């Protein structure tokens, strides 16, 4: 949609009063960026219309790359902080649990209590709750719904039927094509 | 790739066909160009790092441009852009796909830019920009019409005179004039009613008119000098 000079001039007041549609506003601005006479008339009518011809700031590819790099760094830092926080929390939880059990064992009187509550016996010897649970391999391999985004995967027998095993080779990102 | 199949030894996988590419990050990056913002956001929410980076690359120009206009400083705008995308990455689980991704992006960008603008550091830099514009005016021999203004000078003029606007007025004016947002969209972005947005725009124009007439009457053809 393009507007003529007379059309722009007759719509100046409507533009300022926010009375134009989005399409009309867009055409109005486009005309002002191209027509110096209309820009002048618009500025005389309302000085704030000087900025109707203000273009969007240009952003170079270098700036985009800079922002992307800074976002990557920010995400990596937050991930690292989160992992450190989780490990520290598990360690604290383990130590707190052990301390609680030891304190309970010390406060409770004699062996009779121990025989009544056999689960306290291990506490007397020391903390039985490990700081981190021992890793147990899964009974079946976990199903991966989404491929990891940092590798390339090649299927070595793509025509294999469902009953045949799949053989894949996972390579680093540097060998991506 | 050779079409000859390697000999099959006991215990080795049976080769039926040539090796087939199953997953490639580069291919996924190329395919992400065709996806919409909403689709990229949903993929990123599912943990797809390629989709998230594609979203960042696609939306950085919009965010930078908006932040620069509100803050009047390129370096502050880059800081805000980084904060915007880190916030999005951290809150993707809250993104409601029934709403436009752009509106959500604009809301986060505008709110962070407004917070930044209110900090004393941005005000100091804006003061520096205004000093530059004063020098520019003193050096020029005659400024009679807008024709004489380059787009960069017009940008600096806006940075100077918009210093009197409140953060919300400036954000509403930038979203309207430069990003071409509708009143309803601006209301969603700023978290206020449509009548409040119209008030912001009305007051912003009034303040800009007054500031231009006061500081740069020579820019207005037909008006006397100070």
Short mmCIF file of C-alpha atoms in Angstrom, two decimals:
data_model
loop_
_atom_site.label_atom_id
_atom_site.label_comp_id
_atom_site.label_asym_id
_atom_site.label_seq_id
_atom_site.Cartn_x
_atom_site.Cartn_y
_atom_site.Cartn_z
CA UNK A 1 0.00 0.00 0.00
CA UNK A 2 1.47 3.42 -0.94
CA UNK A 3 0.13 6.86 -0.11
CA UNK A 4 0.21 10.06 -2.13
CA UNK A 5 1.48 13.34 -0.70
CA UNK A 6 -2.05 14.76 -0.41
CA UNK A 7 -3.20 11.62 1.36
CA UNK A 8 -0.33 11.82 3.86
CA UNK A 9 -0.99 15.47 4.58
CA UNK A 10 -4.67 14.89 5.15
CA UNK A 11 -3.89 12.04 7.58
CA UNK A 12 -1.35 13.87 9.74
CA UNK A 13 -3.79 14.58 12.57
CA UNK A 14 -5.16 11.04 12.46
CA UNK A 15 -1.67 9.60 12.68
CA UNK A 16 -0.87 11.65 15.78
CA UNK A 17 -4.22 10.73 17.33
CA UNK A 18 -3.49 6.99 16.78
CA UNK A 19 -6.42 6.75 14.42
CA UNK A 20 -4.79 4.84 11.55
CA UNK A 21 -4.62 1.10 11.02
CA UNK A 22 -1.31 -0.71 11.13
CA UNK A 23 -1.18 -0.91 7.35
CA UNK A 24 -1.93 2.79 6.99
CA UNK A 25 0.68 3.73 9.60
CA UNK A 26 3.27 1.65 7.82
CA UNK A 27 2.49 3.28 4.46
CA UNK A 28 2.49 6.72 6.12
CA UNK A 29 5.96 6.18 7.56
CA UNK A 30 7.30 4.74 4.35
CA UNK A 31 6.17 7.84 2.48
CA UNK A 32 7.79 10.15 5.02
CA UNK A 33 11.14 8.39 4.70
CA UNK A 34 11.08 9.01 0.96
CA UNK A 35 9.44 12.43 0.60
CA UNK A 36 11.33 15.40 2.03
CA UNK A 37 8.46 17.83 1.41
CA UNK A 38 6.02 15.73 3.40
CA UNK A 39 8.61 15.31 6.16
CA UNK A 40 8.89 19.06 6.38
CA UNK A 41 5.14 19.58 6.48
CA UNK A 42 4.75 16.85 9.08
CA UNK A 43 7.46 18.44 11.29
CA UNK A 44 5.71 21.80 11.02
CA UNK A 45 2.37 20.29 11.96
CA UNK A 46 3.77 18.24 14.85
CA UNK A 47 7.49 18.12 15.75
CA UNK A 48 7.15 14.62 17.20
CA UNK A 49 6.51 13.43 13.62
CA UNK A 50 10.22 14.00 12.97
CA UNK A 51 10.66 10.54 14.42
CA UNK A 52 8.03 8.85 12.24
CA UNK A 53 10.80 8.59 9.62
CA UNK A 54 13.30 7.16 12.11
CA UNK A 55 14.48 3.79 10.79
CA UNK A 56 15.11 0.69 12.85
CA UNK A 57 18.73 0.47 14.02
CA UNK A 58 20.85 -1.74 11.80
CA UNK A 59 22.47 -4.71 13.48
CA UNK A 60 25.54 -6.30 11.90
CA UNK A 61 26.22 -10.05 11.71
CA UNK A 62 29.22 -9.45 13.96
CA UNK A 63 27.01 -8.04 16.71
CA UNK A 64 24.65 -11.00 16.42
CA UNK A 65 27.63 -13.37 16.74
CA UNK A 66 28.84 -11.41 19.76
CA UNK A 67 25.49 -11.68 21.52
CA UNK A 68 25.24 -15.40 20.67
CA UNK A 69 28.71 -16.03 22.10
CA UNK A 70 27.87 -14.14 25.29
CA UNK A 71 24.60 -16.09 25.68
CA UNK A 72 26.47 -19.39 25.25
CA UNK A 73 28.95 -18.36 27.93
CA UNK A 74 26.14 -17.31 30.24
CA UNK A 75 24.34 -20.64 29.82
CA UNK A 76 27.55 -22.64 30.37
CA UNK A 77 28.23 -20.68 33.54
CA UNK A 78 24.73 -21.24 34.90
CA UNK A 79 24.91 -24.95 34.12
CA UNK A 80 28.23 -25.22 35.92
CA UNK A 81 26.87 -23.30 38.91
CA UNK A 82 23.81 -25.54 39.01
CA UNK A 83 25.92 -28.72 39.00
CA UNK A 84 28.18 -27.42 41.74
CA UNK A 85 25.09 -26.46 43.71
CA UNK A 86 23.55 -29.94 43.31
CA UNK A 87 26.74 -31.76 44.37
CA UNK A 88 27.16 -29.44 47.32
CA UNK A 89 23.53 -30.01 48.33
CA UNK A 90 23.90 -33.79 48.17
CA UNK A 91 27.05 -33.63 50.27
CA UNK A 92 25.36 -31.36 52.81
CA UNK A 93 22.28 -33.58 52.87
CA UNK A 94 24.47 -36.64 53.48
CA UNK A 95 26.45 -34.98 56.23
CA UNK A 96 23.29 -33.61 57.86
CA UNK A 97 21.62 -37.01 57.72
CA UNK A 98 24.66 -38.69 59.25
CA UNK A 99 24.90 -36.07 61.97
CA UNK A 100 21.22 -36.50 62.81
CA UNK A 101 21.56 -40.27 63.09
CA UNK A 102 24.68 -39.97 65.22
CA UNK A 103 22.99 -37.45 67.52
CA UNK A 104 19.93 -39.67 67.85
CA UNK A 105 22.10 -42.68 68.70
CA UNK A 106 23.98 -40.70 71.35
CA UNK A 107 20.83 -39.33 72.97
CA UNK A 108 18.99 -42.64 73.14
CA UNK A 109 19.74 -44.75 76.29
CA UNK A 110 21.63 -48.10 76.11
CA UNK A 111 21.37 -51.23 74.01
CA UNK A 112 17.72 -52.00 74.70
CA UNK A 113 16.76 -49.15 72.50
CA UNK A 114 19.08 -50.47 69.92
CA UNK A 115 17.47 -53.88 69.99
CA UNK A 116 14.01 -52.30 69.75
CA UNK A 117 14.94 -50.23 66.83
CA UNK A 118 17.40 -52.21 64.83
CA UNK A 119 17.65 -49.57 62.19
CA UNK A 120 19.63 -47.40 64.60
CA UNK A 121 22.43 -49.98 64.90
CA UNK A 122 24.25 -48.95 61.77
CA UNK A 123 24.23 -45.35 62.98
CA UNK A 124 26.38 -46.24 65.97
CA UNK A 125 29.09 -47.50 63.69
CA UNK A 126 29.05 -44.51 61.47
CA UNK A 127 27.00 -42.98 58.72
CA UNK A 128 25.59 -45.66 56.45
CA UNK A 129 23.99 -43.25 54.08
CA UNK A 130 26.56 -42.55 51.39
CA UNK A 131 27.13 -39.00 50.36
CA UNK A 132 26.12 -39.96 46.84
CA UNK A 133 24.07 -43.02 45.92
CA UNK A 134 26.15 -45.78 44.25
CA UNK A 135 25.58 -45.83 40.50
CA UNK A 136 23.49 -48.75 39.36
CA UNK A 137 23.32 -49.54 35.67
CA UNK A 138 19.83 -49.53 34.28
CA UNK A 139 18.24 -52.93 33.76
CA UNK A 140 17.46 -51.83 30.20
CA UNK A 141 19.11 -49.04 28.29
CA UNK A 142 17.20 -45.77 28.56
CA UNK A 143 15.18 -44.84 25.53
CA UNK A 144 16.48 -41.66 23.96
CA UNK A 145 13.69 -39.61 22.39
CA UNK A 146 15.96 -36.90 21.13
CA UNK A 147 19.46 -37.20 19.67
CA UNK A 148 22.14 -35.31 21.62
CA UNK A 149 22.87 -32.08 19.86
CA UNK A 150 26.65 -32.22 20.00
CA UNK A 151 27.38 -35.35 17.93
CA UNK A 152 26.75 -36.74 14.47
CA UNK A 153 25.24 -40.19 14.21
CA UNK A 154 25.65 -42.61 11.29
CA UNK A 155 23.62 -45.77 10.88
CA UNK A 156 25.87 -48.60 9.68
CA UNK A 157 23.02 -50.87 8.59
CA UNK A 158 20.10 -48.63 7.73
CA UNK A 159 18.12 -51.42 6.02
CA UNK A 160 18.01 -53.57 9.14
CA UNK A 161 14.63 -54.94 10.15
CA UNK A 162 13.18 -54.40 13.61
CA UNK A 163 14.38 -57.78 14.83
CA UNK A 164 17.97 -57.08 13.85
CA UNK A 165 20.28 -55.04 16.03
CA UNK A 166 21.03 -51.44 15.01
CA UNK A 167 24.64 -50.41 14.71
CA UNK A 168 25.44 -46.75 14.87
CA UNK A 169 28.64 -44.79 14.95
CA UNK A 170 28.70 -41.59 16.94
CA UNK A 171 31.35 -39.08 15.92
CA UNK A 172 32.39 -35.72 17.24
CA UNK A 173 31.04 -32.49 15.88
CA UNK A 174 34.23 -31.78 13.93
CA UNK A 175 33.41 -34.60 11.51
CA UNK A 176 29.93 -33.24 10.82
CA UNK A 177 28.86 -32.83 7.15
CA UNK B 1 31.69 -43.05 -0.03
CA UNK B 2 32.71 -46.42 -1.54
CA UNK B 3 29.88 -48.71 -2.58
CA UNK B 4 31.90 -51.80 -1.86
CA UNK B 5 30.88 -53.31 1.43
CA UNK B 6 33.68 -54.29 3.82
CA UNK B 7 34.02 -58.03 4.46
CA UNK B 8 31.86 -59.26 7.27
CA UNK B 9 33.85 -60.93 10.03
CA UNK B 10 32.37 -62.93 12.87
CA UNK B 11 31.05 -60.57 15.50
CA UNK B 12 31.09 -57.62 13.09
CA UNK B 13 27.89 -55.82 12.09
CA UNK B 14 26.35 -57.00 8.83
CA UNK B 15 26.59 -54.24 6.24
CA UNK B 16 23.49 -54.05 4.09
CA UNK B 17 23.83 -50.68 2.50
CA UNK B 18 26.16 -47.70 2.49
CA UNK B 19 26.46 -45.74 5.68
CA UNK B 20 23.46 -43.47 6.16
CA UNK B 21 23.49 -40.17 7.94
CA UNK B 22 21.05 -40.32 10.85
CA UNK B 23 21.66 -37.12 12.73
CA UNK B 24 23.71 -34.05 11.91
CA UNK B 25 23.81 -30.82 13.84
CA UNK B 26 24.59 -28.87 10.69
CA UNK B 27 21.59 -30.34 8.90
CA UNK B 28 19.37 -29.55 11.87
CA UNK B 29 20.67 -26.00 11.87
CA UNK B 30 19.79 -25.62 8.18
CA UNK B 31 16.33 -27.05 8.74
CA UNK B 32 15.66 -24.73 11.67
CA UNK B 33 15.69 -21.77 9.25
CA UNK B 34 12.29 -22.91 7.97
CA UNK B 35 10.70 -23.28 11.39
CA UNK B 36 8.53 -20.57 12.93
CA UNK B 37 9.49 -18.78 16.16
CA UNK B 38 6.89 -20.77 18.11
CA UNK B 39 8.18 -24.10 16.76
CA UNK B 40 11.76 -23.18 17.59
CA UNK B 41 10.73 -22.14 21.09
CA UNK B 42 8.90 -25.43 21.64
CA UNK B 43 11.92 -27.40 20.45
CA UNK B 44 14.21 -25.34 22.65
CA UNK B 45 11.89 -26.02 25.58
CA UNK B 46 12.41 -29.73 24.91
CA UNK B 47 16.19 -29.27 25.28
CA UNK B 48 17.16 -28.68 21.65
CA UNK B 49 20.23 -26.43 21.85
CA UNK B 50 20.37 -25.97 18.06
CA UNK B 51 16.82 -24.63 18.04
CA UNK B 52 17.59 -22.24 20.90
CA UNK B 53 20.67 -20.86 19.14
CA UNK B 54 18.68 -20.43 15.94
CA UNK B 55 16.12 -18.46 17.93
CA UNK B 56 18.81 -16.26 19.45
CA UNK B 57 20.39 -15.56 16.05
CA UNK B 58 17.01 -14.75 14.53
CA UNK B 59 15.77 -12.46 17.29
CA UNK B 60 18.97 -10.64 18.26
CA UNK B 61 18.50 -7.82 15.69
CA UNK B 62 14.99 -7.09 16.98
CA UNK B 63 16.06 -7.13 20.63
CA UNK B 64 19.20 -5.05 20.01
CA UNK B 65 17.35 -2.46 17.97
CA UNK B 66 14.62 -2.10 20.59
CA UNK B 67 17.09 -1.94 23.47
CA UNK B 68 19.25 0.64 21.69
CA UNK B 69 16.30 2.94 21.13
CA UNK B 70 15.12 2.69 24.70
CA UNK B 71 18.56 2.96 26.30
CA UNK B 72 20.33 5.21 23.80
CA UNK B 73 23.55 3.24 24.19
CA UNK B 74 24.89 0.32 22.13
CA UNK B 75 26.92 -1.28 24.92
CA UNK B 76 24.00 -1.25 27.36
CA UNK B 77 21.83 -2.69 24.60
CA UNK B 78 24.21 -5.65 24.17
CA UNK B 79 24.15 -6.31 27.92
CA UNK B 80 20.37 -6.22 27.90
CA UNK B 81 20.22 -8.53 24.87
CA UNK B 82 22.32 -11.11 26.69
CA UNK B 83 20.10 -10.82 29.78
CA UNK B 84 16.99 -11.21 27.62
CA UNK B 85 18.10 -14.49 26.06
CA UNK B 86 19.40 -15.90 29.34
CA UNK B 87 16.03 -15.08 30.89
CA UNK B 88 14.24 -16.79 28.00
CA UNK B 89 16.46 -19.85 28.31
CA UNK B 90 15.71 -20.05 32.03
CA UNK B 91 11.96 -19.54 31.63
CA UNK B 92 11.18 -21.48 28.47
CA UNK B 93 9.18 -23.91 30.61
CA UNK B 94 6.77 -21.01 31.28
CA UNK B 95 6.23 -20.17 27.62
CA UNK B 96 2.61 -20.70 26.68
CA UNK B 97 2.47 -21.67 23.01
CA UNK B 98 -1.07 -20.33 22.67
CA UNK B 99 0.44 -16.82 22.80
CA UNK B 100 2.70 -15.16 20.27
CA UNK B 101 6.39 -15.72 20.96
CA UNK B 102 7.16 -12.20 19.74
CA UNK B 103 4.90 -10.64 22.36
CA UNK B 104 6.63 -12.64 25.09
CA UNK B 105 10.04 -11.64 23.72
CA UNK B 106 9.07 -7.97 23.53
CA UNK B 107 7.75 -8.06 27.08
CA UNK B 108 10.97 -9.46 28.50
CA UNK B 109 13.13 -7.14 26.38
CA UNK B 110 11.13 -4.03 27.26
CA UNK B 111 11.00 -4.79 30.98
CA UNK B 112 14.73 -5.43 31.18
CA UNK B 113 15.51 -2.34 29.10
CA UNK B 114 13.27 -0.22 31.33
CA UNK B 115 14.98 -1.55 34.47
CA UNK B 116 18.33 -0.79 32.91
CA UNK B 117 17.22 2.70 31.89
CA UNK B 118 16.25 3.50 35.44
CA UNK B 119 19.72 2.68 36.67
CA UNK B 120 22.06 5.62 37.13
CA UNK B 121 24.62 4.23 34.72
CA UNK B 122 22.34 4.66 31.70
CA UNK B 123 21.45 8.16 32.75
CA UNK B 124 25.10 9.09 32.87
CA UNK B 125 25.71 7.79 29.38
CA UNK B 126 22.66 9.53 28.00
CA UNK B 127 24.06 12.73 29.44
CA UNK B 128 27.27 12.04 27.53
CA UNK B 129 25.28 11.57 24.30
CA UNK B 130 23.48 14.85 24.86
CA UNK B 131 26.81 16.66 25.28
CA UNK B 132 27.86 15.25 21.90
CA UNK B 133 24.69 16.60 20.32
CA UNK B 134 25.27 20.04 21.79
CA UNK B 135 28.73 20.08 20.21
CA UNK B 136 27.25 18.91 16.93
CA UNK B 137 24.78 21.79 16.95
CA UNK B 138 27.44 24.35 17.72
CA UNK B 139 29.63 23.13 14.89
CA UNK B 140 26.99 23.16 12.17
CA UNK B 141 26.62 26.42 10.29
CA UNK B 142 22.89 26.22 9.66
CA UNK B 143 20.21 23.66 10.38
CA UNK B 144 17.00 24.73 8.84
CA UNK B 145 15.03 21.67 7.73
CA UNK B 146 14.88 17.95 8.48
CA UNK B 147 16.38 17.33 5.09
CA UNK B 148 19.77 18.43 6.48
CA UNK B 149 19.62 15.80 9.24
CA UNK B 150 21.25 12.40 8.53
CA UNK B 151 19.56 9.39 9.97
CA UNK B 152 22.32 9.07 12.56
CA UNK B 153 21.80 12.67 13.64
CA UNK B 154 18.08 12.03 13.87
CA UNK B 155 18.83 9.08 16.13
CA UNK B 156 20.97 11.23 18.39
CA UNK B 157 18.29 13.90 18.41
CA UNK B 158 15.80 11.32 19.60
CA UNK B 159 18.19 10.15 22.32
CA UNK B 160 18.54 13.70 23.54
CA UNK B 161 14.93 14.86 23.59
CA UNK B 162 13.56 11.53 24.81
CA UNK B 163 15.61 11.89 27.98
CA UNK B 164 12.63 13.73 29.49
CA UNK B 165 10.25 10.85 28.90
CA UNK B 166 9.48 8.36 31.62
CA UNK B 167 10.69 4.83 30.95
CA UNK B 168 7.18 3.59 30.13
CA UNK B 169 6.42 6.54 27.86
CA UNK B 170 9.65 5.98 25.98
CA UNK B 171 9.06 2.24 25.70
CA UNK B 172 5.49 2.79 24.43
CA UNK B 173 6.67 5.36 21.87
CA UNK B 174 9.49 3.14 20.61
CA UNK B 175 7.23 0.09 20.37
CA UNK B 176 4.67 2.12 18.45
CA UNK B 177 6.83 4.20 16.13
CA UNK B 178 9.77 1.92 15.50
CA UNK B 179 8.46 -1.60 16.07
CA UNK B 180 4.98 -0.82 14.70
CA UNK B 181 3.16 -2.61 17.48
CA UNK B 182 -0.60 -2.28 17.95
CA UNK B 183 -2.03 -0.69 21.08
CA UNK B 184 -3.27 -4.07 22.29
CA UNK B 185 0.20 -5.58 21.85
CA UNK B 186 1.88 -2.69 23.66
CA UNK B 187 -0.60 -3.12 26.52
CA UNK B 188 0.31 -6.81 26.79
CA UNK B 189 4.01 -6.03 26.64
CA UNK B 190 3.90 -3.30 29.27
CA UNK B 191 1.39 -5.10 31.42
CA UNK B 192 -1.16 -2.27 31.46
CA UNK B 193 -4.48 -1.36 29.87
CA UNK B 194 -4.95 0.00 26.34
CA UNK B 195 -6.13 3.38 27.66
CA UNK B 196 -2.92 3.63 29.68
CA UNK B 197 -0.92 2.95 26.51
CA UNK B 198 -2.80 5.72 24.70
CA UNK B 199 -2.03 8.05 27.61
CA UNK B 200 1.64 7.15 27.44
CA UNK B 201 1.74 7.86 23.71
CA UNK B 202 -0.14 11.14 24.08
CA UNK B 203 2.16 12.36 26.87
CA UNK B 204 5.26 11.16 25.03
CA UNK B 205 4.37 13.16 21.94
CA UNK B 206 3.55 16.22 24.01
CA UNK B 207 6.90 16.03 25.82
CA UNK B 208 8.83 15.47 22.60
CA UNK B 209 7.11 18.44 20.95
CA UNK B 210 7.93 20.65 23.88
CA UNK B 211 11.56 19.54 24.09
CA UNK B 212 12.21 19.98 20.38
CA UNK B 213 10.62 23.44 20.36
CA UNK B 214 12.63 24.41 23.44
CA UNK B 215 16.03 23.00 22.51
CA UNK B 216 16.07 22.99 18.72
CA UNK B 217 13.64 25.59 17.35
CA UNK B 218 15.83 25.93 14.27
CA UNK B 219 14.77 22.43 13.28
CA UNK B 220 11.23 23.60 12.83
CA UNK B 221 10.78 25.45 9.58
CA UNK B 222 8.97 28.72 9.90
CA UNK B 223 9.67 29.10 13.62
CA UNK B 224 11.93 31.76 15.06
CA UNK B 225 15.27 31.10 16.67
CA UNK B 226 15.73 31.33 20.40
#
